[in-house]
XYZ file of C-alpha atoms in Angstrom:
80
model
C 0.406 -0.236 -0.138
C 1.152 3.636 -0.851
C -0.194 6.920 -0.452
C -1.621 9.382 -3.051
C 0.929 12.230 -3.960
C -2.099 14.535 -4.660
C -4.535 13.510 -1.926
C -2.886 11.352 0.548
C -5.205 8.463 -0.075
C -3.924 5.114 0.638
C -4.397 3.163 -2.608
C -4.177 -0.556 -2.318
C -1.570 -1.894 -4.601
C 0.467 -5.276 -3.812
C 4.434 -4.133 -5.382
C 4.674 -7.345 -6.811
C 1.337 -6.577 -8.941
C 2.492 -3.698 -10.633
C 6.275 -2.482 -12.841
C 8.050 0.580 -12.856
C 6.879 3.085 -15.021
C 3.436 2.089 -14.759
C 0.518 4.339 -14.770
C -2.630 4.376 -12.762
C -5.477 6.447 -11.118
C -5.501 7.724 -7.838
C -9.427 6.018 -7.019
C -10.128 8.548 -4.667
C -8.851 12.218 -7.050
C -8.219 10.269 -10.251
C -5.120 11.710 -10.996
C -2.900 9.826 -12.869
C 0.419 8.661 -11.309
C 3.269 7.293 -12.372
C 5.204 4.617 -10.181
C 8.715 5.761 -10.090
C 9.586 2.682 -7.804
C 7.548 -0.770 -6.226
C 10.133 -1.282 -3.471
C 8.755 0.405 -1.707
C 6.015 1.192 -3.644
C 6.026 5.051 -4.668
C 4.091 7.522 -7.176
C 4.778 10.835 -9.110
C 1.872 12.687 -10.311
C 1.314 12.455 -14.366
C 1.406 16.004 -15.031
C -0.984 17.627 -17.465
C 1.707 19.263 -19.759
C 3.731 15.586 -20.562
C -0.082 14.891 -22.326
C -0.386 18.495 -24.008
C 3.117 17.880 -25.878
C 1.906 14.472 -26.791
C -1.081 15.941 -28.419
C 1.324 19.109 -29.842
C 3.665 16.315 -31.617
C 0.215 14.750 -33.444
C -0.778 18.233 -34.830
C 2.309 18.676 -36.370
C 2.466 15.815 -38.090
C -0.863 16.369 -39.651
C 0.252 20.203 -40.878
C 3.475 18.163 -42.887
C 0.450 15.996 -44.586
C -1.066 19.158 -45.766
C 2.246 20.427 -46.589
C 2.802 17.480 -49.055
C -0.785 17.793 -50.606
C -0.011 21.707 -51.171
C 3.381 20.598 -53.146
C 1.338 17.892 -55.151
C -1.173 20.276 -56.063
C 1.337 22.499 -57.306
C 3.732 20.215 -59.127
C 0.361 19.137 -60.883
C -0.444 22.688 -61.937
C 2.554 23.119 -63.959
C 1.913 20.307 -66.432
C -1.642 22.084 -67.264
């Protein structure tokens, strides 16, 4: 058992049932927690900024695809 670093609730998880780096949710406050140590069991609050950065990466990929389509259109216009 370990305490949620956000709300202090006891989280009933056995050390042998989880792995370091695994993400769980606190049953009381629903914050996402990363397991940073299994012996003893310790959590870190997963920051919202990390999620935003991942979403930002997906957006930039979509922009690249749009640029490629525009380049294809420009090439096609030169042959008419």
